[in-house]
Amino acid sequence: MDFNLSQEEELFRRSVVEFAERYVKPNWVLVDDGKYPLINIVKRMSESGLLGVPFNSRYGGQDGSFTMSAIATEELAYADPSLATPVFYLLNTAWPFIVQRYGREEVKEEALPRVVKGVGFIGIASTEPQGGSDVASTRLEARRSDDSWSLYGEKNIVTGVSLIINDMDYGGFVTIARTAPPETRHRGLTTLLALVKKDGVVLNGFDYGSYEDIGRRGLATNYIRFNGLTVKESYTLGEVNAGFKILMEGFDIARVLIAAASIGVTRWLLDQSRDWIKSRVVFNKPIASYQSISFKYAELATRLEQARLLTYKAAWLTDRYFILNDSSVDILTVATFNAMAKMTAVELAVETALEAMRWFGGASYFKESNIARALLGALSYYVGAEGTGNIMRLIVARNLIGREVT
Ligand SMILES: Cc1cc2nc3c(=O)[nH]c(=O)nc-3n(C[C@H](O)[C@H](O)[C@H](O)COP(=O)(O)OP(=O)(O)OC[C@H]3O[C@@H](n4cnc5c(N)ncnc54)[C@H](O)[C@@H]3O)c2cc1C
């Protein structure tokens, strides 16, 4: 057993830290305030070779790993605790990887190099108005004609539609649609790559709108209504009516990277807080001298270490299953660990942010302290994105106790 990063991983980590110090840290507050476009950072990421780490070099990727992707996501979150930059990064890693794994050759050759060049974004469009947790109840309809699908229905919470429309040449979503009657539940769903923009041209057959996000405001959340968007048959991912498992694999991958982002923001919060509690003098003593504060700090730092170990073990398992095809690791183990990691790290980030707000006192209530920006960013994953806390518990319980009783 070796708890060190490999030499290659450590060099990569240092290069991401250097990048983040230079391009992300000075701009993240401006990004959050809408005064500096995230796309500027994305272009720099592409120039620095940070995009497409686990993609095959055939498609411009680096033949890297999800451990490396997790390292990058953690460091980006440390530099941008509002989470706009790391969330862009992790979505545009996990979901294009699903295209690489299940897409037709010509689609991979079209999509993946554009992601790597920073001119393409592939996100996830799964959540529907009747409830995002129950994917098997998906209603978005994919109607088949000769060589294409036409989509009808709504995905009501989708990150990145306006990003693609305004700032990208190319992009769309791994989406899941009903291709057999509703009573077939998860056995009647197909996963598709639904493009909304190609070669700089916005496609017909959908409309969309933006929400006013309370946090992570550099990367907007949208709704999208499909009224006949055409998806060529060749953009089907995997087999028809076998899309549910494919989508779950994408969530498994995204979740370990979300855990890494949450580790990054927690580390940032604890570093900011350490400086503050040592320097803030109340009743003639630094507040760190009060054990109600220093003990809580020690507890949160310990839990950060626990969450990090769990997250990097999950990344290690993810690599074994998805990259190295190690037959001793099965998908249920990956799903279990990645759900555990997401649940643990996200909840820790939110708890740490709330504690930091208390330590900073009244000053934390104002944006100038930036702690609130981190809280609002972490909350996106606490309330739902890529699966709620209860759904993480459901996955772990089902896999450990058995579906028949849970
Ligand atoms: C900032 C942000 C960005 C997002 N981006 C995307 C995106 O890009 N693409 C996308 O598809 N979705 C996205 N989402 C949506 C997210 O995936 C959903 O919010 C999430 O899956 C939960 O779905 P829901 O909000 O409809 O809640 P519901 O499914 O309606 O759940 C409501 C509550 O009931 C609980 N619950 C449900 N079922 C059970 C159960 N069996 N046992 C116990 N409790 C249960 C849930 O835990 C939750 O607390 C985003 C969300 C946010 C906040």
Coordinates of N, CA and C in Angstrom, one line a residue, residues 139-311:
R139 N -39.5 10.7 -18.9 CA -40.6 10.9 -19.9 C -40.2 11.4 -21.2
L140 N -39.0 12.1 -21.2 CA -38.6 12.6 -22.5 C -38.7 11.5 -23.6
E141 N -39.4 11.9 -24.7 CA -39.7 10.9 -25.7 C -38.8 11.0 -26.8
A142 N -38.2 9.9 -27.3 CA -37.4 9.8 -28.5 C -38.2 9.0 -29.5
R143 N -38.7 9.8 -30.6 CA -39.4 9.1 -31.6 C -38.5 8.8 -32.8
R144 N -38.6 7.6 -33.2 CA -37.7 7.1 -34.3 C -38.3 7.3 -35.7
S145 N -37.4 7.9 -36.6 CA -37.8 7.9 -38.0 C -36.6 7.1 -38.7
D146 N -36.4 7.2 -40.0 CA -35.5 6.3 -40.7 C -34.1 6.2 -40.0
D147 N -33.4 7.3 -40.0 CA -32.0 7.3 -39.5 C -31.8 8.2 -38.3
S148 N -32.9 8.6 -37.7 CA -32.7 9.6 -36.6 C -33.8 9.5 -35.5
W149 N -33.6 10.2 -34.4 CA -34.6 10.3 -33.3 C -35.0 11.7 -33.3
S150 N -36.3 12.0 -32.9 CA -36.8 13.3 -32.6 C -37.2 13.4 -31.1
L151 N -36.7 14.4 -30.4 CA -36.9 14.5 -29.0 C -38.1 15.4 -28.7
Y152 N -38.9 14.9 -27.7 CA -40.1 15.7 -27.3 C -40.1 15.6 -25.7
G153 N -40.1 16.7 -25.0 CA -40.2 16.7 -23.6 C -39.3 17.7 -23.0
E154 N -39.1 17.6 -21.6 CA -38.4 18.7 -20.9 C -37.3 18.1 -20.0
K155 N -36.2 18.7 -19.9 CA -35.2 18.4 -18.9 C -35.1 19.8 -18.1
N156 N -35.5 19.7 -16.8 CA -35.7 21.0 -16.2 C -34.6 21.6 -15.4
I157 N -33.5 20.8 -15.2 CA -32.3 21.4 -14.5 C -31.1 20.9 -15.2
V158 N -30.5 21.7 -16.0 CA -29.4 21.3 -16.9 C -28.3 22.4 -16.8
T159 N -27.1 22.0 -16.4 CA -26.0 22.9 -16.4 C -25.3 23.0 -17.7
G160 N -25.2 24.3 -18.2 CA -24.3 24.5 -19.4 C -25.0 24.8 -20.7
V161 N -26.4 24.8 -20.7 CA -27.0 25.1 -22.1 C -26.6 26.5 -22.5
S162 N -26.7 27.5 -21.7 CA -26.4 28.8 -22.1 C -24.9 29.0 -22.4
L163 N -24.1 28.2 -21.6 CA -22.6 28.2 -21.9 C -22.3 27.8 -23.3
I164 N -23.0 26.7 -23.8 CA -22.8 26.2 -25.1 C -23.3 27.2 -26.1
I165 N -24.5 27.7 -25.9 CA -25.1 28.6 -26.9 C -24.2 29.9 -27.0
N166 N -23.8 30.4 -25.9 CA -23.1 31.7 -26.0 C -21.6 31.6 -26.2
D167 N -20.9 30.6 -25.7 CA -19.5 30.6 -25.7 C -18.8 29.4 -26.4
M168 N -19.5 28.4 -26.9 CA -18.9 27.3 -27.5 C -19.2 27.2 -29.0
D169 N -18.4 26.5 -29.7 CA -18.7 26.2 -31.1 C -19.6 25.0 -31.3
Y170 N -19.5 24.1 -30.2 CA -20.0 22.8 -30.3 C -20.5 22.3 -29.0
G171 N -21.6 21.6 -28.9 CA -21.9 21.0 -27.6 C -23.3 20.4 -27.5
G172 N -23.5 19.8 -26.4 CA -24.8 19.1 -26.2 C -24.7 18.3 -24.9
F173 N -25.6 17.3 -24.8 CA -25.8 16.6 -23.6 C -25.9 15.1 -23.8
V174 N -25.3 14.4 -22.9 CA -25.7 13.0 -22.8 C -27.0 13.0 -22.1
T175 N -28.0 12.5 -22.8 CA -29.4 12.6 -22.3 C -30.0 11.2 -22.3
I176 N -31.1 11.1 -21.6 CA -31.8 9.8 -21.5 C -33.2 10.0 -21.9
A177 N -33.7 9.1 -22.8 CA -35.0 9.3 -23.4 C -35.8 8.0 -23.4
R178 N -37.1 8.1 -23.4 CA -38.0 6.9 -23.4 C -38.1 6.4 -24.8
T179 N -37.8 5.2 -25.0 CA -37.9 4.6 -26.4 C -38.7 3.3 -26.3
A180 N -39.4 3.1 -25.2 CA -40.4 2.0 -25.0 C -41.4 2.4 -24.0
P181 N -42.6 1.8 -23.9 CA -43.6 2.3 -23.1 C -43.2 2.5 -21.6
P182 N -43.9 3.4 -20.9 CA -43.5 3.8 -19.5 C -43.4 2.6 -18.6
E183 N -44.3 1.6 -18.8 CA -44.3 0.5 -17.9 C -43.0 -0.4 -18.0
T184 N -42.2 -0.2 -19.0 CA -40.9 -0.9 -19.1 C -39.9 -0.2 -18.1
R185 N -40.2 0.9 -17.6 CA -39.4 1.6 -16.6 C -37.9 1.8 -17.1
H186 N -36.9 1.3 -16.4 CA -35.6 1.5 -16.8 C -35.1 0.7 -18.0
R187 N -36.0 -0.3 -18.4 CA -35.6 -1.1 -19.5 C -36.0 -0.5 -20.8
G188 N -36.7 0.6 -20.8 CA -37.2 1.2 -22.0 C -36.6 2.6 -22.3
L189 N -35.3 2.7 -21.8 CA -34.7 4.0 -21.9 C -33.4 3.9 -22.8
T190 N -33.1 4.9 -23.6 CA -32.0 4.9 -24.4 C -31.2 6.2 -24.1
T191 N -29.8 6.1 -24.1 CA -29.0 7.2 -23.9 C -28.5 7.7 -25.2
L192 N -28.6 9.0 -25.4 CA -28.2 9.7 -26.7 C -27.3 10.8 -26.4
L193 N -26.5 11.2 -27.4 CA -25.7 12.4 -27.4 C -26.6 13.4 -28.2
A194 N -27.3 14.3 -27.5 CA -28.1 15.3 -28.1 C -27.4 16.6 -28.3
L195 N -26.9 16.9 -29.5 CA -26.2 18.2 -29.7 C -27.2 19.3 -29.8
V196 N -26.9 20.5 -29.2 CA -27.7 21.7 -29.4 C -27.0 22.7 -30.3
K197 N -25.7 22.5 -30.5 CA -24.9 23.4 -31.4 C -23.8 22.6 -32.0
K198 N -23.6 23.0 -33.3 CA -22.6 22.3 -34.1 C -21.9 23.2 -35.1
D199 N -20.6 23.3 -35.1 CA -19.9 24.2 -36.0 C -20.4 25.6 -35.9
G200 N -20.6 26.0 -34.7 CA -21.0 27.4 -34.4 C -22.5 27.7 -34.7
V201 N -23.3 26.7 -35.1 CA -24.7 26.9 -35.5 C -25.6 26.3 -34.4
V202 N -26.5 27.1 -33.9 CA -27.5 26.5 -32.9 C -28.5 25.7 -33.7
L203 N -28.8 24.5 -33.2 CA -29.7 23.6 -34.0 C -31.1 24.0 -33.6
N204 N -32.1 23.6 -34.5 CA -33.5 23.8 -34.3 C -34.1 22.7 -33.5
G205 N -35.3 22.9 -32.9 CA -36.0 21.8 -32.2 C -35.9 21.9 -30.7
F206 N -35.5 23.0 -30.1 CA -35.5 23.1 -28.7 C -35.6 24.6 -28.3
D207 N -36.0 24.9 -27.1 CA -35.8 26.2 -26.5 C -35.3 26.0 -25.1
Y208 N -34.8 27.1 -24.5 CA -34.2 26.9 -23.2 C -34.3 28.3 -22.5
G209 N -34.1 28.2 -21.2 CA -34.1 29.4 -20.4 C -33.1 29.2 -19.2
S210 N -32.8 30.3 -18.5 CA -31.8 30.3 -17.4 C -32.5 30.5 -16.1
Y211 N -32.0 29.9 -15.1 CA -32.4 30.2 -13.7 C -31.4 31.3 -13.2
E212 N -31.9 32.0 -12.1 CA -31.0 32.9 -11.4 C -30.4 32.1 -10.3
D213 N -29.2 31.5 -10.5 CA -28.6 30.6 -9.5 C -28.2 31.4 -8.2
I214 N -28.4 30.8 -7.1 CA -28.0 31.5 -5.8 C -26.5 31.4 -5.6
G215 N -25.8 30.4 -6.2 CA -24.4 30.3 -6.1 C -23.8 29.7 -7.3
R216 N -22.5 29.5 -7.3 CA -21.8 29.0 -8.5 C -22.2 29.7 -9.8
R217 N -22.2 31.1 -9.7 CA -22.9 31.8 -10.7 C -22.2 32.0 -12.0
G218 N -20.9 31.5 -12.0 CA -20.2 31.6 -13.3 C -20.5 30.6 -14.3
L219 N -21.3 29.6 -13.8 CA -21.7 28.5 -14.7 C -23.2 28.3 -14.6
A220 N -24.0 28.8 -15.5 CA -25.4 28.9 -15.3 C -26.1 27.6 -15.4
T221 N -27.2 27.5 -14.7 CA -28.1 26.3 -14.8 C -29.3 26.7 -15.6
N222 N -29.8 25.8 -16.4 CA -30.9 26.1 -17.4 C -32.0 25.0 -17.3
Y223 N -33.0 25.3 -18.0 CA -34.0 24.3 -18.4 C -34.0 24.2 -19.9
I224 N -34.4 23.0 -20.5 CA -34.4 22.9 -21.9 C -35.6 22.1 -22.3
R225 N -36.4 22.6 -23.3 CA -37.6 22.0 -23.8 C -37.3 21.5 -25.2
F226 N -37.5 20.2 -25.4 CA -37.3 19.7 -26.7 C -38.6 19.6 -27.5
N227 N -38.6 20.2 -28.7 CA -39.8 20.1 -29.5 C -39.5 19.7 -30.9
G228 N -38.8 18.5 -30.9 CA -38.5 17.9 -32.2 C -37.0 17.9 -32.5
L229 N -36.2 18.2 -31.6 CA -34.7 18.2 -31.9 C -34.3 16.9 -32.5
T230 N -33.6 17.0 -33.6 CA -33.2 15.7 -34.3 C -31.8 15.2 -33.7
V231 N -31.8 14.0 -33.4 CA -30.6 13.3 -33.0 C -30.3 12.2 -34.0
K232 N -29.3 12.3 -34.8 CA -29.0 11.2 -35.7 C -28.8 9.9 -35.0
E233 N -29.3 8.8 -35.6 CA -29.2 7.5 -35.0 C -27.8 7.1 -34.6
S234 N -26.8 7.7 -35.3 CA -25.4 7.4 -35.0 C -24.9 8.0 -33.7
Y235 N -25.8 8.9 -33.2 CA -25.4 9.5 -31.9 C -26.0 8.8 -30.7
T236 N -26.6 7.6 -31.0 CA -27.1 6.7 -29.9 C -25.9 6.2 -29.2
L237 N -25.9 6.2 -27.8 CA -24.8 5.7 -27.0 C -25.2 4.3 -26.5
G238 N -24.5 3.3 -27.0 CA -24.8 2.0 -26.6 C -26.0 1.5 -27.3
E239 N -26.7 0.5 -26.8 CA -27.8 -0.2 -27.4 C -29.1 0.6 -27.1
V240 N -30.1 0.4 -28.0 CA -31.4 1.0 -27.7 C -32.0 0.2 -26.5
N241 N -32.7 1.0 -25.7 CA -33.3 0.5 -24.4 C -32.4 -0.1 -23.4
A242 N -31.1 0.2 -23.6 CA -30.1 -0.2 -22.6 C -29.4 1.0 -22.0
G243 N -30.1 2.2 -22.0 CA -29.4 3.4 -21.6 C -29.3 3.7 -20.1
F244 N -30.1 3.0 -19.3 CA -30.1 3.3 -17.9 C -28.8 3.1 -17.3
K245 N -28.2 1.9 -17.5 CA -27.0 1.5 -16.9 C -25.8 2.4 -17.4
I246 N -25.9 2.8 -18.7 CA -24.9 3.7 -19.2 C -24.9 5.1 -18.5
L247 N -26.1 5.6 -18.2 CA -26.3 6.8 -17.5 C -25.7 6.7 -16.1
M248 N -26.0 5.6 -15.5 CA -25.5 5.4 -14.1 C -24.0 5.3 -14.0
E249 N -23.4 4.8 -15.1 CA -21.9 4.8 -15.1 C -21.4 6.2 -15.2
G250 N -22.1 7.1 -16.0 CA -21.7 8.5 -16.0 C -21.8 9.1 -14.7
F251 N -22.9 8.9 -13.9 CA -23.0 9.4 -12.6 C -21.9 8.9 -11.7
D252 N -21.6 7.6 -11.8 CA -20.5 7.1 -10.9 C -19.2 7.9 -11.1
I253 N -18.9 8.1 -12.4 CA -17.6 8.8 -12.7 C -17.7 10.3 -12.2
A254 N -18.8 10.9 -12.5 CA -19.0 12.3 -12.1 C -18.9 12.5 -10.5
R255 N -19.5 11.5 -9.8 CA -19.5 11.6 -8.4 C -18.2 11.6 -7.7
V256 N -17.3 10.8 -8.2 CA -15.9 10.8 -7.5 C -15.2 12.2 -7.8
L257 N -15.5 12.8 -8.9 CA -14.9 14.1 -9.2 C -15.6 15.2 -8.4
I258 N -16.9 15.0 -8.1 CA -17.6 16.0 -7.3 C -17.0 15.9 -5.8
A259 N -16.8 14.6 -5.4 CA -16.1 14.5 -4.1 C -14.8 15.2 -4.0
A260 N -14.0 15.1 -5.1 CA -12.7 15.8 -5.2 C -12.9 17.3 -5.1
A261 N -13.9 17.8 -5.8 CA -14.2 19.3 -5.8 C -14.6 19.7 -4.3
S262 N -15.3 18.8 -3.7 CA -15.7 19.1 -2.3 C -14.5 19.1 -1.3
I263 N -13.6 18.2 -1.6 CA -12.4 18.2 -0.8 C -11.6 19.5 -1.0
G264 N -11.5 20.0 -2.2 CA -10.8 21.2 -2.5 C -11.4 22.4 -1.8
V265 N -12.7 22.5 -1.9 CA -13.4 23.6 -1.2 C -13.3 23.6 0.3
T266 N -13.3 22.3 0.9 CA -13.2 22.2 2.3 C -11.8 22.6 2.7
R267 N -10.8 22.2 2.0 CA -9.4 22.5 2.3 C -9.2 24.1 2.2
W268 N -9.8 24.7 1.2 CA -9.8 26.2 1.1 C -10.4 26.8 2.4
L269 N -11.6 26.3 2.7 CA -12.3 26.9 3.9 C -11.5 26.7 5.2
L270 N -10.8 25.6 5.4 CA -10.1 25.4 6.6 C -8.8 26.2 6.6
D271 N -8.2 26.4 5.4 CA -7.0 27.3 5.3 C -7.4 28.8 5.6
Q272 N -8.4 29.2 5.0 CA -8.9 30.6 5.3 C -9.2 30.8 6.8
S273 N -9.9 29.7 7.3 CA -10.3 29.8 8.7 C -9.2 29.8 9.7
R274 N -8.1 29.0 9.4 CA -7.0 28.9 10.3 C -6.4 30.3 10.5
D275 N -6.1 31.0 9.3 CA -5.5 32.3 9.4 C -6.4 33.2 10.2
W276 N -7.7 33.1 10.0 CA -8.7 34.0 10.7 C -8.7 33.8 12.2
I277 N -8.9 32.5 12.6 CA -9.0 32.2 14.0 C -7.8 32.5 14.8
K278 N -6.6 32.5 14.1 CA -5.4 32.8 14.8 C -5.2 34.3 15.0
S279 N -5.8 35.1 14.0 CA -5.5 36.5 14.1 C -6.7 37.3 14.7
R280 N -7.9 36.7 14.8 CA -9.0 37.4 15.3 C -9.0 37.4 16.8
V281 N -8.8 38.6 17.4 CA -8.6 38.7 18.9 C -10.0 39.2 19.5
V282 N -10.5 38.3 20.4 CA -11.8 38.7 21.0 C -11.6 38.4 22.5
F283 N -12.0 39.3 23.4 CA -11.7 39.1 24.9 C -10.2 38.9 25.1
N284 N -9.4 39.7 24.3 CA -7.9 39.8 24.5 C -7.2 38.5 24.1
K285 N -7.8 37.6 23.4 CA -7.2 36.4 23.0 C -7.6 36.0 21.6
P286 N -6.7 35.4 20.8 CA -7.1 34.9 19.5 C -8.3 33.9 19.7
I287 N -9.2 33.9 18.8 CA -10.4 33.0 19.1 C -10.0 31.5 19.0
A288 N -8.8 31.2 18.3 CA -8.3 29.9 18.2 C -7.9 29.3 19.6
S289 N -7.8 30.2 20.6 CA -7.4 29.8 21.9 C -8.6 29.2 22.7
Y290 N -9.8 29.5 22.1 CA -11.0 28.9 22.8 C -11.2 27.5 22.2
Q291 N -11.3 26.5 23.1 CA -11.3 25.1 22.6 C -12.6 24.8 21.8
S292 N -13.7 25.5 22.1 CA -14.9 25.3 21.3 C -14.6 25.5 19.8
I293 N -13.6 26.4 19.5 CA -13.2 26.7 18.2 C -12.1 25.8 17.7
S294 N -11.0 25.6 18.5 CA -9.9 24.8 18.0 C -10.2 23.4 17.9
F295 N -11.1 22.9 18.8 CA -11.5 21.4 18.8 C -12.3 21.2 17.5
K296 N -13.2 22.1 17.2 CA -14.1 21.9 16.0 C -13.2 21.9 14.8
Y297 N -12.2 22.8 14.8 CA -11.3 22.9 13.6 C -10.6 21.5 13.5
A298 N -10.1 21.0 14.6 CA -9.4 19.7 14.6 C -10.3 18.6 14.1
E299 N -11.5 18.6 14.5 CA -12.5 17.6 14.1 C -12.7 17.7 12.6
L300 N -12.9 18.9 12.1 CA -13.2 19.1 10.6 C -12.0 18.7 9.8
A301 N -10.8 19.0 10.3 CA -9.5 18.7 9.6 C -9.4 17.2 9.5
T302 N -9.8 16.5 10.6 CA -9.7 15.0 10.7 C -10.7 14.4 9.6
R303 N -11.9 15.0 9.6 CA -12.9 14.5 8.7 C -12.5 14.8 7.2
L304 N -11.7 15.9 7.0 CA -11.2 16.1 5.7 C -10.3 15.0 5.2
E305 N -9.4 14.6 6.1 CA -8.5 13.6 5.8 C -9.2 12.2 5.5
Q306 N -10.3 12.0 6.3 CA -11.1 10.8 6.1 C -11.7 10.8 4.7
A307 N -12.3 12.0 4.4 CA -13.0 12.1 3.1 C -12.0 12.0 1.9
R308 N -10.8 12.6 2.1 CA -9.8 12.5 1.1 C -9.4 11.1 0.8
L309 N -9.2 10.3 1.9 CA -8.8 8.9 1.7 C -9.9 8.1 0.9
L310 N -11.2 8.4 1.3 CA -12.3 7.7 0.7 C -12.4 8.1 -0.8
T311 N -12.2 9.4 -1.0 CA -12.3 9.9 -2.4 C -11.3 9.3 -3.3

